[in-house]
Amino acid sequence: MLKALHYGTILAAICFVVPVQAADLLPECAGPIEIANTRVMRVEQNGILVLSDGRAVILEGIGLPLAGDKNAPDFANQALAALREMTVGKPMVFTALAPKEDRYDRIRAQGFARQWIQIALLEQGLARVAISRDRGECAQELYQAESYARAKRLGLWASDFAAPRFLEVSKDPAAIYQEVDGWVTNVGQVAGSVFIDFGNDGQRIYSAIIALQDRNAFRGYDLDGLQTKHIRVRGNMQYYRGRPEILLSMPSQIEVLN
């Protein structure tokens, strides 16, 4: 049975202790403390946290519903309201791993107040896991929190539009980032690239691709063991000769469901 990841009991005191002690309380996967004992002054419409010293923080590993999505304006508003409630004016700690900043010099961090902010949003169904190509920390914890909300049909997961789907019903070229479920029918190689083919009733629907230059990231990962497994993959989509392909660059993009 899925259980929510309750970190409140160990995080409640984080912002009231010295950083060395706080580091011992934080989940190991989150990395070292980057900013200690700070406060969030406001949350922008895109979910960026603006600190009292003017620095901006982006919550790593999750994606909030977008207000511009015609299917999800209510979820976007709910997510922002929850994020503001958990962060604005609250003492907070942020951790970060390299690379620590995005192209806009915003700090890419895991956020902690009396809750682990990413986990809290995921457990309420107000965010989705979005693991970056170059930062895969806490993927297991984030996926578990999202799975809890899925199982309970909370937030986004109460709506059919957010459910993972086969790509034959989502061929919008503008929808670059995709999340899909499927049963693996074949794992093979062509010119050094790995192809993980997904099927439905014996018919191949799409492929997940690991390019030759990304193979090292999967060293030690049992790709052949994915045969016949039901998995969920997330990543950028491209069309090659009219066929949709999901691009994989790290193992955390693959979630084995059973």
PDB file of C-alpha atoms in Angstrom:
ATOM      1  CA  MET A   1       0.000   0.000   0.000  1.00  0.00           C
ATOM      2  CA  LEU A   2       1.284   3.456  -0.899  1.00  0.00           C
ATOM      3  CA  LYS A   3       1.894   5.798   1.988  1.00  0.00           C
ATOM      4  CA  ALA A   4       2.468   9.535   2.017  1.00  0.00           C
ATOM      5  CA  LEU A   5       6.033  10.613   2.749  1.00  0.00           C
ATOM      6  CA  HIS A   6       5.652  12.553   5.969  1.00  0.00           C
ATOM      7  CA  TYR A   7       8.802  14.548   6.702  1.00  0.00           C
ATOM      8  CA  GLY A   8       7.184  17.075   9.017  1.00  0.00           C
ATOM      9  CA  THR A   9       8.416  15.484  12.218  1.00  0.00           C
ATOM     10  CA  ILE A  10      12.060  15.798  11.209  1.00  0.00           C
ATOM     11  CA  LEU A  11      11.788  19.064   9.288  1.00  0.00           C
ATOM     12  CA  ALA A  12       9.879  21.142  11.790  1.00  0.00           C
ATOM     13  CA  ALA A  13      13.041  22.262  13.558  1.00  0.00           C
ATOM     14  CA  ILE A  14      15.334  22.639  10.553  1.00  0.00           C
ATOM     15  CA  CYS A  15      15.041  26.406  10.258  1.00  0.00           C
ATOM     16  CA  PHE A  16      15.653  26.887  13.955  1.00  0.00           C
ATOM     17  CA  VAL A  17      18.956  25.040  14.239  1.00  0.00           C
ATOM     18  CA  VAL A  18      22.442  25.712  12.944  1.00  0.00           C
ATOM     19  CA  PRO A  19      23.147  24.495   9.381  1.00  0.00           C
ATOM     20  CA  VAL A  20      25.345  21.573  10.451  1.00  0.00           C
ATOM     21  CA  GLN A  21      22.545  20.137  12.552  1.00  0.00           C
ATOM     22  CA  ALA A  22      20.012  20.835   9.816  1.00  0.00           C
ATOM     23  CA  ALA A  23      22.087  18.934   7.299  1.00  0.00           C
ATOM     24  CA  ASP A  24      21.780  15.826   9.474  1.00  0.00           C
ATOM     25  CA  LEU A  25      17.976  16.082   9.383  1.00  0.00           C
ATOM     26  CA  LEU A  26      17.567  16.571   5.644  1.00  0.00           C
ATOM     27  CA  PRO A  27      17.139  13.585   3.306  1.00  0.00           C
ATOM     28  CA  GLU A  28      20.534  12.505   2.049  1.00  0.00           C
ATOM     29  CA  CYS A  29      19.468  12.565  -1.592  1.00  0.00           C
ATOM     30  CA  ALA A  30      18.747  16.299  -1.436  1.00  0.00           C
ATOM     31  CA  GLY A  31      22.380  17.339  -1.314  1.00  0.00           C
ATOM     32  CA  PRO A  32      24.108  19.961   0.838  1.00  0.00           C
ATOM     33  CA  ILE A  33      22.503  23.119   2.152  1.00  0.00           C
ATOM     34  CA  GLU A  34      22.843  25.993  -0.289  1.00  0.00           C
ATOM     35  CA  ILE A  35      20.745  28.601   1.543  1.00  0.00           C
ATOM     36  CA  ALA A  36      19.959  28.368   5.256  1.00  0.00           C
ATOM     37  CA  ASN A  37      17.466  30.284   7.384  1.00  0.00           C
ATOM     38  CA  THR A  38      15.985  32.396   4.620  1.00  0.00           C
ATOM     39  CA  ARG A  39      12.472  33.586   3.907  1.00  0.00           C
ATOM     40  CA  VAL A  40      10.393  33.654   0.746  1.00  0.00           C
ATOM     41  CA  MET A  41       8.955  37.085  -0.005  1.00  0.00           C
ATOM     42  CA  ARG A  42       6.727  36.089  -2.900  1.00  0.00           C
ATOM     43  CA  VAL A  43       5.900  33.339  -5.384  1.00  0.00           C
ATOM     44  CA  GLU A  44       5.713  34.311  -9.051  1.00  0.00           C
ATOM     45  CA  GLN A  45       2.996  33.051 -11.388  1.00  0.00           C
ATOM     46  CA  ASN A  46       5.432  30.513 -12.834  1.00  0.00           C
ATOM     47  CA  GLY A  47       6.186  29.074  -9.370  1.00  0.00           C
ATOM     48  CA  ILE A  48       9.549  30.807  -8.902  1.00  0.00           C
ATOM     49  CA  LEU A  49      10.297  31.660  -5.275  1.00  0.00           C
ATOM     50  CA  VAL A  50      11.760  35.120  -4.666  1.00  0.00           C
ATOM     51  CA  LEU A  51      13.778  35.362  -1.445  1.00  0.00           C
ATOM     52  CA  SER A  52      14.185  38.318   0.892  1.00  0.00           C
ATOM     53  CA  ASP A  53      17.632  39.065  -0.555  1.00  0.00           C
ATOM     54  CA  GLY A  54      16.266  39.135  -4.118  1.00  0.00           C
ATOM     55  CA  ARG A  55      17.571  35.755  -5.219  1.00  0.00           C
ATOM     56  CA  ALA A  56      15.221  33.490  -7.152  1.00  0.00           C
ATOM     57  CA  VAL A  57      14.753  29.766  -6.531  1.00  0.00           C
ATOM     58  CA  ILE A  58      13.209  27.183  -8.837  1.00  0.00           C
ATOM     59  CA  LEU A  59      11.972  23.947  -7.263  1.00  0.00           C
ATOM     60  CA  GLU A  60      13.988  21.144  -8.828  1.00  0.00           C
ATOM     61  CA  GLY A  61      12.438  17.836  -9.890  1.00  0.00           C
ATOM     62  CA  ILE A  62       8.804  18.896 -10.276  1.00  0.00           C
ATOM     63  CA  GLY A  63       6.602  20.755 -12.727  1.00  0.00           C
ATOM     64  CA  LEU A  64       3.583  22.781 -11.681  1.00  0.00           C
ATOM     65  CA  PRO A  65       0.378  22.906 -13.735  1.00  0.00           C
ATOM     66  CA  LEU A  66       0.539  25.830 -16.159  1.00  0.00           C
ATOM     67  CA  ALA A  67      -2.068  28.574 -16.014  1.00  0.00           C
ATOM     68  CA  GLY A  68      -1.954  28.767 -19.808  1.00  0.00           C
ATOM     69  CA  ASP A  69      -3.102  25.159 -20.187  1.00  0.00           C
ATOM     70  CA  LYS A  70      -6.792  25.321 -21.064  1.00  0.00           C
ATOM     71  CA  ASN A  71      -7.259  21.956 -19.329  1.00  0.00           C
ATOM     72  CA  ALA A  72      -5.681  22.943 -16.033  1.00  0.00           C
ATOM     73  CA  PRO A  73      -6.306  26.559 -14.948  1.00  0.00           C
ATOM     74  CA  ASP A  74      -7.968  25.488 -11.703  1.00  0.00           C
ATOM     75  CA  PHE A  75      -5.085  23.151 -10.844  1.00  0.00           C
ATOM     76  CA  ALA A  76      -2.576  25.906 -11.601  1.00  0.00           C
ATOM     77  CA  ASN A  77      -4.345  28.257  -9.213  1.00  0.00           C
ATOM     78  CA  GLN A  78      -4.567  25.584  -6.523  1.00  0.00           C
ATOM     79  CA  ALA A  79      -0.884  24.727  -6.875  1.00  0.00           C
ATOM     80  CA  LEU A  80       0.208  28.356  -6.560  1.00  0.00           C
ATOM     81  CA  ALA A  81      -2.048  28.900  -3.574  1.00  0.00           C
ATOM     82  CA  ALA A  82      -0.636  25.831  -1.822  1.00  0.00           C
ATOM     83  CA  LEU A  83       2.930  26.828  -2.656  1.00  0.00           C
ATOM     84  CA  ARG A  84       2.419  30.330  -1.290  1.00  0.00           C
ATOM     85  CA  GLU A  85       0.820  28.982   1.867  1.00  0.00           C
ATOM     86  CA  MET A  86       3.788  26.663   2.501  1.00  0.00           C
ATOM     87  CA  THR A  87       6.555  29.161   1.728  1.00  0.00           C
ATOM     88  CA  VAL A  88       5.763  32.879   1.854  1.00  0.00           C
ATOM     89  CA  GLY A  89       7.065  34.424   5.060  1.00  0.00           C
ATOM     90  CA  LYS A  90       8.173  31.049   6.389  1.00  0.00           C
ATOM     91  CA  PRO A  91      11.746  30.263   7.506  1.00  0.00           C
ATOM     92  CA  MET A  92      13.193  27.917   4.918  1.00  0.00           C
ATOM     93  CA  VAL A  93      16.241  25.900   3.946  1.00  0.00           C
ATOM     94  CA  PHE A  94      17.246  25.114   0.369  1.00  0.00           C
ATOM     95  CA  THR A  95      19.648  22.416  -0.805  1.00  0.00           C
ATOM     96  CA  ALA A  96      21.279  22.173  -4.211  1.00  0.00           C
ATOM     97  CA  LEU A  97      23.586  20.009  -6.278  1.00  0.00           C
ATOM     98  CA  ALA A  98      25.629  21.006  -9.298  1.00  0.00           C
ATOM     99  CA  PRO A  99      24.726  22.543 -11.649  1.00  0.00           C
ATOM    100  CA  LYS A 100      23.116  24.849  -9.116  1.00  0.00           C
ATOM    101  CA  GLU A 101      21.708  27.524 -11.409  1.00  0.00           C
ATOM    102  CA  ASP A 102      19.661  27.600 -14.585  1.00  0.00           C
ATOM    103  CA  ARG A 103      20.257  29.876 -17.586  1.00  0.00           C
ATOM    104  CA  TYR A 104      18.467  32.722 -15.783  1.00  0.00           C
ATOM    105  CA  ASP A 105      20.705  32.423 -12.683  1.00  0.00           C
ATOM    106  CA  ARG A 106      17.859  30.996 -10.619  1.00  0.00           C
ATOM    107  CA  ILE A 107      18.937  28.537  -7.941  1.00  0.00           C
ATOM    108  CA  ARG A 108      17.718  24.994  -8.628  1.00  0.00           C
ATOM    109  CA  ALA A 109      16.898  23.596  -5.192  1.00  0.00           C
ATOM    110  CA  GLN A 110      14.987  21.243  -2.975  1.00  0.00           C
ATOM    111  CA  GLY A 111      12.970  23.364  -0.537  1.00  0.00           C
ATOM    112  CA  PHE A 112      12.261  22.659   3.117  1.00  0.00           C
ATOM    113  CA  ALA A 113      10.143  24.483   5.677  1.00  0.00           C
ATOM    114  CA  ARG A 114       7.923  22.469   7.959  1.00  0.00           C
ATOM    115  CA  GLN A 115       7.450  20.273   4.909  1.00  0.00           C
ATOM    116  CA  TRP A 116       9.577  19.136   2.004  1.00  0.00           C
ATOM    117  CA  ILE A 117       7.919  21.429  -0.508  1.00  0.00           C
ATOM    118  CA  GLN A 118       8.289  19.211  -3.593  1.00  0.00           C
ATOM    119  CA  ILE A 119       6.964  16.155  -1.760  1.00  0.00           C
ATOM    120  CA  ALA A 120       4.034  18.072  -0.280  1.00  0.00           C
ATOM    121  CA  LEU A 121       2.930  19.375  -3.686  1.00  0.00           C
ATOM    122  CA  LEU A 122       3.281  15.954  -5.304  1.00  0.00           C
ATOM    123  CA  GLU A 123       1.328  14.202  -2.546  1.00  0.00           C
ATOM    124  CA  GLN A 124      -1.552  16.644  -3.056  1.00  0.00           C
ATOM    125  CA  GLY A 125      -1.553  16.043  -6.800  1.00  0.00           C
ATOM    126  CA  LEU A 126      -0.601  19.675  -7.418  1.00  0.00           C
ATOM    127  CA  ALA A 127       2.634  18.937  -9.292  1.00  0.00           C
ATOM    128  CA  ARG A 128       4.154  16.261 -11.480  1.00  0.00           C
ATOM    129  CA  VAL A 129       7.619  14.767 -11.341  1.00  0.00           C
ATOM    130  CA  ALA A 130       9.890  16.372 -13.959  1.00  0.00           C
ATOM    131  CA  ILE A 131      13.417  15.032 -13.586  1.00  0.00           C
ATOM    132  CA  SER A 132      16.005  17.152 -15.393  1.00  0.00           C
ATOM    133  CA  ARG A 133      18.596  15.688 -17.723  1.00  0.00           C
ATOM    134  CA  ASP A 134      21.459  16.966 -15.557  1.00  0.00           C
ATOM    135  CA  ARG A 135      19.911  16.671 -12.075  1.00  0.00           C
ATOM    136  CA  GLY A 136      18.313  13.446 -10.926  1.00  0.00           C
ATOM    137  CA  GLU A 137      18.421  13.721  -7.145  1.00  0.00           C
ATOM    138  CA  CYS A 138      15.625  12.243  -5.015  1.00  0.00           C
ATOM    139  CA  ALA A 139      13.900  10.700  -8.047  1.00  0.00           C
ATOM    140  CA  GLN A 140      12.707   7.694  -6.045  1.00  0.00           C
ATOM    141  CA  GLU A 141      11.205   9.862  -3.316  1.00  0.00           C
ATOM    142  CA  LEU A 142       9.544  12.167  -5.824  1.00  0.00           C
ATOM    143  CA  TYR A 143       8.070   9.297  -7.840  1.00  0.00           C
ATOM    144  CA  GLN A 144       6.746   7.685  -4.668  1.00  0.00           C
ATOM    145  CA  ALA A 145       5.017  10.904  -3.637  1.00  0.00           C
ATOM    146  CA  GLU A 146       3.446  11.287  -7.072  1.00  0.00           C
ATOM    147  CA  SER A 147       2.330   7.633  -7.038  1.00  0.00           C
ATOM    148  CA  TYR A 148       0.571   8.262  -3.719  1.00  0.00           C
ATOM    149  CA  ALA A 149      -1.481  11.080  -5.273  1.00  0.00           C
ATOM    150  CA  ARG A 150      -2.190   9.000  -8.385  1.00  0.00           C
ATOM    151  CA  ALA A 151      -3.485   6.099  -6.307  1.00  0.00           C
ATOM    152  CA  LYS A 152      -5.716   8.432  -4.289  1.00  0.00           C
ATOM    153  CA  ARG A 153      -6.772  10.368  -7.420  1.00  0.00           C
ATOM    154  CA  LEU A 154      -5.872  13.665  -5.827  1.00  0.00           C
ATOM    155  CA  GLY A 155      -5.546  16.981  -7.631  1.00  0.00           C
ATOM    156  CA  LEU A 156      -4.390  16.499 -11.215  1.00  0.00           C
ATOM    157  CA  TRP A 157      -4.937  12.757 -11.029  1.00  0.00           C
ATOM    158  CA  ALA A 158      -8.669  13.163 -10.499  1.00  0.00           C
ATOM    159  CA  SER A 159      -8.828  14.436 -14.077  1.00  0.00           C
ATOM    160  CA  ASP A 160      -8.473  12.228 -17.139  1.00  0.00           C
ATOM    161  CA  PHE A 161      -6.456  14.806 -19.075  1.00  0.00           C
ATOM    162  CA  ALA A 162      -3.458  14.329 -16.761  1.00  0.00           C
ATOM    163  CA  ALA A 163      -3.345  10.556 -17.047  1.00  0.00           C
ATOM    164  CA  PRO A 164      -0.372   9.002 -18.876  1.00  0.00           C
ATOM    165  CA  ARG A 165      -1.336   7.859 -22.330  1.00  0.00           C
ATOM    166  CA  PHE A 166      -0.131   6.132 -25.464  1.00  0.00           C
ATOM    167  CA  LEU A 167       1.248   8.589 -27.956  1.00  0.00           C
ATOM    168  CA  GLU A 168      -1.238   7.688 -30.666  1.00  0.00           C
ATOM    169  CA  VAL A 169      -3.706   9.956 -28.862  1.00  0.00           C
ATOM    170  CA  SER A 170      -1.214  12.775 -28.323  1.00  0.00           C
ATOM    171  CA  LYS A 171       0.461  13.779 -31.570  1.00  0.00           C
ATOM    172  CA  ASP A 172       0.639  17.508 -30.970  1.00  0.00           C
ATOM    173  CA  PRO A 173       4.165  18.522 -32.045  1.00  0.00           C
ATOM    174  CA  ALA A 174       4.060  21.389 -29.561  1.00  0.00           C
ATOM    175  CA  ALA A 175       3.678  18.980 -26.649  1.00  0.00           C
ATOM    176  CA  ILE A 176       7.411  18.293 -26.434  1.00  0.00           C
ATOM    177  CA  TYR A 177       7.525  16.880 -22.911  1.00  0.00           C
ATOM    178  CA  GLN A 178       5.552  13.658 -22.658  1.00  0.00           C
ATOM    179  CA  GLU A 179       4.766  11.081 -20.017  1.00  0.00           C
ATOM    180  CA  VAL A 180       3.521   7.696 -21.211  1.00  0.00           C
ATOM    181  CA  ASP A 181       2.797   4.232 -19.869  1.00  0.00           C
ATOM    182  CA  GLY A 182       3.245   1.072 -21.838  1.00  0.00           C
ATOM    183  CA  TRP A 183       4.224  -2.593 -21.972  1.00  0.00           C
ATOM    184  CA  VAL A 184       7.695  -3.246 -23.348  1.00  0.00           C
ATOM    185  CA  THR A 185       7.613  -5.508 -26.373  1.00  0.00           C
ATOM    186  CA  ASN A 186      11.258  -5.303 -27.408  1.00  0.00           C
ATOM    187  CA  VAL A 187      14.619  -3.921 -26.314  1.00  0.00           C
ATOM    188  CA  GLY A 188      17.193  -3.690 -29.082  1.00  0.00           C
ATOM    189  CA  GLN A 189      20.130  -1.731 -30.473  1.00  0.00           C
ATOM    190  CA  VAL A 190      20.717   0.030 -33.767  1.00  0.00           C
ATOM    191  CA  ALA A 191      24.036   1.782 -34.463  1.00  0.00           C
ATOM    192  CA  GLY A 192      24.811   1.914 -30.758  1.00  0.00           C
ATOM    193  CA  SER A 193      21.492   3.464 -29.727  1.00  0.00           C
ATOM    194  CA  VAL A 194      19.060   1.479 -27.568  1.00  0.00           C
ATOM    195  CA  PHE A 195      15.409   1.256 -28.623  1.00  0.00           C
ATOM    196  CA  ILE A 196      12.783   0.322 -26.041  1.00  0.00           C
ATOM    197  CA  ASP A 197       9.639  -0.472 -28.012  1.00  0.00           C
ATOM    198  CA  PHE A 198       6.199  -0.231 -26.449  1.00  0.00           C
ATOM    199  CA  GLY A 199       3.163  -2.089 -27.654  1.00  0.00           C
ATOM    200  CA  ASN A 200      -0.541  -2.434 -27.194  1.00  0.00           C
ATOM    201  CA  ASP A 201      -2.113  -5.811 -27.952  1.00  0.00           C
ATOM    202  CA  GLY A 202       1.024  -6.871 -29.766  1.00  0.00           C
ATOM    203  CA  GLN A 203       1.268  -3.763 -31.953  1.00  0.00           C
ATOM    204  CA  ARG A 204       4.227  -1.424 -31.520  1.00  0.00           C
ATOM    205  CA  ILE A 205       3.058   2.085 -30.726  1.00  0.00           C
ATOM    206  CA  TYR A 206       6.208   4.079 -29.990  1.00  0.00           C
ATOM    207  CA  SER A 207       9.813   3.830 -28.862  1.00  0.00           C
ATOM    208  CA  ALA A 208      11.956   5.239 -26.080  1.00  0.00           C
ATOM    209  CA  ILE A 209      15.459   5.996 -27.369  1.00  0.00           C
ATOM    210  CA  ILE A 210      18.798   6.043 -25.557  1.00  0.00           C
ATOM    211  CA  ALA A 211      21.301   7.653 -27.920  1.00  0.00           C
ATOM    212  CA  LEU A 212      24.869   6.387 -28.116  1.00  0.00           C
ATOM    213  CA  GLN A 213      26.231   9.454 -26.316  1.00  0.00           C
ATOM    214  CA  ASP A 214      23.890   8.795 -23.370  1.00  0.00           C
ATOM    215  CA  ARG A 215      24.658   5.094 -22.949  1.00  0.00           C
ATOM    216  CA  ASN A 216      27.209   5.668 -20.151  1.00  0.00           C
ATOM    217  CA  ALA A 217      24.466   7.040 -17.909  1.00  0.00           C
ATOM    218  CA  PHE A 218      22.766   3.621 -18.075  1.00  0.00           C
ATOM    219  CA  ARG A 219      25.882   1.607 -17.245  1.00  0.00           C
ATOM    220  CA  GLY A 220      24.820  -1.087 -14.797  1.00  0.00           C
ATOM    221  CA  TYR A 221      21.124  -0.614 -15.584  1.00  0.00           C
ATOM    222  CA  ASP A 222      19.450  -3.838 -16.731  1.00  0.00           C
ATOM    223  CA  LEU A 223      17.796  -2.596 -19.898  1.00  0.00           C
ATOM    224  CA  ASP A 224      17.162  -6.130 -21.156  1.00  0.00           C
ATOM    225  CA  GLY A 225      15.279  -6.767 -17.923  1.00  0.00           C
ATOM    226  CA  LEU A 226      12.609  -4.330 -19.093  1.00  0.00           C
ATOM    227  CA  GLN A 227      11.284  -6.929 -21.543  1.00  0.00           C
ATOM    228  CA  THR A 228       7.547  -7.501 -20.930  1.00  0.00           C
ATOM    229  CA  LYS A 229       7.544  -4.953 -18.071  1.00  0.00           C
ATOM    230  CA  HIS A 230       4.926  -2.263 -17.641  1.00  0.00           C
ATOM    231  CA  ILE A 231       6.857   0.999 -17.366  1.00  0.00           C
ATOM    232  CA  ARG A 232       6.320   4.736 -17.366  1.00  0.00           C
ATOM    233  CA  VAL A 233       8.759   6.993 -19.200  1.00  0.00           C
ATOM    234  CA  ARG A 234       9.036  10.774 -19.188  1.00  0.00           C
ATOM    235  CA  GLY A 235      11.021  12.945 -21.498  1.00  0.00           C
ATOM    236  CA  ASN A 236      11.151  15.099 -24.588  1.00  0.00           C
ATOM    237  CA  MET A 237       9.425  13.779 -27.678  1.00  0.00           C
ATOM    238  CA  GLN A 238      10.549  13.939 -31.261  1.00  0.00           C
ATOM    239  CA  TYR A 239       9.149  12.553 -34.491  1.00  0.00           C
ATOM    240  CA  TYR A 240      11.411  10.447 -36.665  1.00  0.00           C
ATOM    241  CA  ARG A 241       9.962   9.446 -40.029  1.00  0.00           C
ATOM    242  CA  GLY A 242       6.519  10.090 -38.622  1.00  0.00           C
ATOM    243  CA  ARG A 243       7.079   7.903 -35.565  1.00  0.00           C
ATOM    244  CA  PRO A 244       6.960   9.435 -32.058  1.00  0.00           C
ATOM    245  CA  GLU A 245      10.014   8.779 -29.903  1.00  0.00           C
ATOM    246  CA  ILE A 246      10.734   9.628 -26.261  1.00  0.00           C
ATOM    247  CA  LEU A 247      14.360  10.598 -25.627  1.00  0.00           C
ATOM    248  CA  LEU A 248      15.970   9.089 -22.522  1.00  0.00           C
ATOM    249  CA  SER A 249      19.243  10.344 -21.075  1.00  0.00           C
ATOM    250  CA  MET A 250      19.196   8.897 -17.544  1.00  0.00           C
ATOM    251  CA  PRO A 251      17.637   5.933 -15.694  1.00  0.00           C
ATOM    252  CA  SER A 252      15.439   8.134 -13.506  1.00  0.00           C
ATOM    253  CA  GLN A 253      13.274   8.789 -16.564  1.00  0.00           C
ATOM    254  CA  ILE A 254      12.157   5.148 -16.435  1.00  0.00           C
ATOM    255  CA  GLU A 255       9.730   4.048 -13.744  1.00  0.00           C
ATOM    256  CA  VAL A 256       8.971   0.330 -13.577  1.00  0.00           C
ATOM    257  CA  LEU A 257       5.335  -0.136 -12.589  1.00  0.00           C
ATOM    258  CA  ASN A 258       5.240  -3.947 -12.524  1.00  0.00           C
TER     259      ASN A 258
END
